[in-house]
Amino acid sequence: MMFERVLIAEDQESTSISVRKTIEDLKIVASDYVFYCDDAFARIQKAIKTGQPFDLLITDLSFEEDHHVQKIVDGAALIKAAKDEQPGLKVLVFSAEGKSAVIDVLIKDLGIDGYVRKARHDAKELKLALEAIAEGKKYFPAQMKVLMKERNTYDFTSYDTTIIALLAGGVKQKEIPKHLDDQNIKPSGLSSIEKRLNLIREVMSFSTNEQLIAYCKDFKII
Amino acid sequence: MMFERVLIAEDQESTSISVRKTIEDLKIVASDYVFYCDDAFARIQKAIKTGQPFDLLITDLSFEEDHHVQKIVDGAALIKAAKDEQPGLKVLVFSAEGKSAVIDVLIKDLGIDGYVRKARHDAKELKLALEAIAEGKKYFPAQMKVLMKERNTYDFTSYDTTIIALLAGGVKQKEIPKHLDDQNIKPSGLSSIEKRLNLIREVMSFSTNEQLIAYCKDFKII
DNA sequence: GCTTTCCTTACGGGAAACCGTAAAGCGAGA
DNA sequence: TCTCGCTTTACGGTTTCCCGTAAGGAAAGC
């Protein structure tokens, strides 16, 4: 049983058009689309009030900022808000984002039903995902699992990425303890930070912090 | 006088579909589309041989790698190869890339005719760009000029990027002179390298090398 | 030929980062 | 409460990096 009412939140007009086309191909007539998260949330609320809630939300993750100031600024926040309002709402994420950590959170914390990466054959995948979710299944493509494995050379904890992000932001090592204290992150001792960095470099066979930063940028860890 | 023969190089199927739709709306019937740069180049060559060369190439910048190994891996290289083969070919870049100094290179070195950023209203912009280029004009939206102004004034020389790339590769500063000597790059003195890095950091208001590496990765300078 | 100027290199003091070791904290369990 | 085990911190010695100054060297101009 295919969906009846679908909402598309996607800021790239060109992508939005394609998604709508895919939806139409599946004979779904009651779809709606928006370019801003706040609009999406408003539509969801209104649909509930009028007794015709959406069955499915298809949303991007990153929305570009513009003059139009928004309360909800990205897809993750939109999903959270939407689920609070309508827990049974199915959610399909359609994004160019490839970072496994991000997607992991979406699955575990927000309970999304599917994920399609913007890439070659994404339109076909979108269709497959819609069909799968309509049948009550989840849809997470194989290539994603591959990505998760490939990136597993070392598990960067949020502690690691915090430190690395500070370094990349120009903060000197010996000043990192202050920053961590401000955020109530422990351990905050300089030695602990040194040790942690040393461990990471050793495991990854890096000789310098510069190399580490380059790696993290390449793999979108920060 | 609108284009007659248009080639679309875009790896995201969903985006490709939209671009094709826009093209059709403009009554262009002889369009062709591909998902890989190598295919695009082959089509261009073939079209020349059969006496029906393309008028316009619409291309993305970044193409995702997959099992299919390619000689040409990104849009910039494709444009270069295409222009070598057919100097008169008009080129419109359609990409999500927003900040990069790469765009500057595209305009100055590759002589592209237009640039449309994947964002809200990109489909409408695409249409405007096509009309402008068809009239022999260039199309670079206002928002990009702002970005170009905001862009940092520092020009990274190939010397700079060589050094920075070495750092990002894990080479220690004091070992860089050897590497430069091996490549017959002068100056190779440690002091010169230190001075150079110091200058860059000062101009860009960076406090550490880590921050510099992060910046260069973000802006695809290395 | 001889400055002048600019660029490169050499050197040295001081700061930061690196790394091993030892001490201090802290929770779990007897 | 005390001990055990683990984690965090503190503290040195060493290396590397940072940065100012001065010496060397080549090209341009008079």
JSON list of C-alpha atoms (C1' of nucleotides) in Angstrom, two decimals, chain D residues 1-3 6-7 9-10 12-15 18-23 25-28 30:
[
{"chain": "D", "resi": 1, "resn": "DT", "atom": "C1'", "xyz": [37.25, 1.66, 55.34]},
{"chain": "D", "resi": 2, "resn": "DC", "atom": "C1'", "xyz": [40.84, -0.12, 52.83]},
{"chain": "D", "resi": 3, "resn": "DT", "atom": "C1'", "xyz": [42.85, -1.95, 48.78]},
{"chain": "D", "resi": 6, "resn": "DC", "atom": "C1'", "xyz": [42.35, 2.25, 36.20]},
{"chain": "D", "resi": 7, "resn": "DT", "atom": "C1'", "xyz": [42.22, 6.93, 34.62]},
{"chain": "D", "resi": 9, "resn": "DT", "atom": "C1'", "xyz": [47.11, 14.93, 36.00]},
{"chain": "D", "resi": 10, "resn": "DA", "atom": "C1'", "xyz": [51.67, 16.87, 37.03]},
{"chain": "D", "resi": 12, "resn": "DG", "atom": "C1'", "xyz": [60.83, 16.91, 33.81]},
{"chain": "D", "resi": 13, "resn": "DG", "atom": "C1'", "xyz": [63.86, 16.41, 29.54]},
{"chain": "D", "resi": 14, "resn": "DT", "atom": "C1'", "xyz": [64.15, 16.40, 24.70]},
{"chain": "D", "resi": 15, "resn": "DT", "atom": "C1'", "xyz": [62.78, 17.63, 20.16]},
{"chain": "D", "resi": 18, "resn": "DC", "atom": "C1'", "xyz": [58.75, 29.81, 15.79]},
{"chain": "D", "resi": 19, "resn": "DC", "atom": "C1'", "xyz": [60.80, 34.21, 14.77]},
{"chain": "D", "resi": 20, "resn": "DG", "atom": "C1'", "xyz": [64.07, 37.87, 14.83]},
{"chain": "D", "resi": 21, "resn": "DT", "atom": "C1'", "xyz": [68.59, 39.16, 13.21]},
{"chain": "D", "resi": 22, "resn": "DA", "atom": "C1'", "xyz": [72.47, 38.94, 10.50]},
{"chain": "D", "resi": 23, "resn": "DA", "atom": "C1'", "xyz": [75.44, 37.08, 6.93]},
{"chain": "D", "resi": 25, "resn": "DG", "atom": "C1'", "xyz": [74.79, 35.75, -3.04]},
{"chain": "D", "resi": 26, "resn": "DA", "atom": "C1'", "xyz": [72.83, 36.89, -7.30]},
{"chain": "D", "resi": 27, "resn": "DA", "atom": "C1'", "xyz": [70.68, 40.12, -10.47]},
{"chain": "D", "resi": 28, "resn": "DA", "atom": "C1'", "xyz": [69.83, 45.08, -11.89]},
{"chain": "D", "resi": 30, "resn": "DC", "atom": "C1'", "xyz": [74.60, 53.56, -12.22]}
]
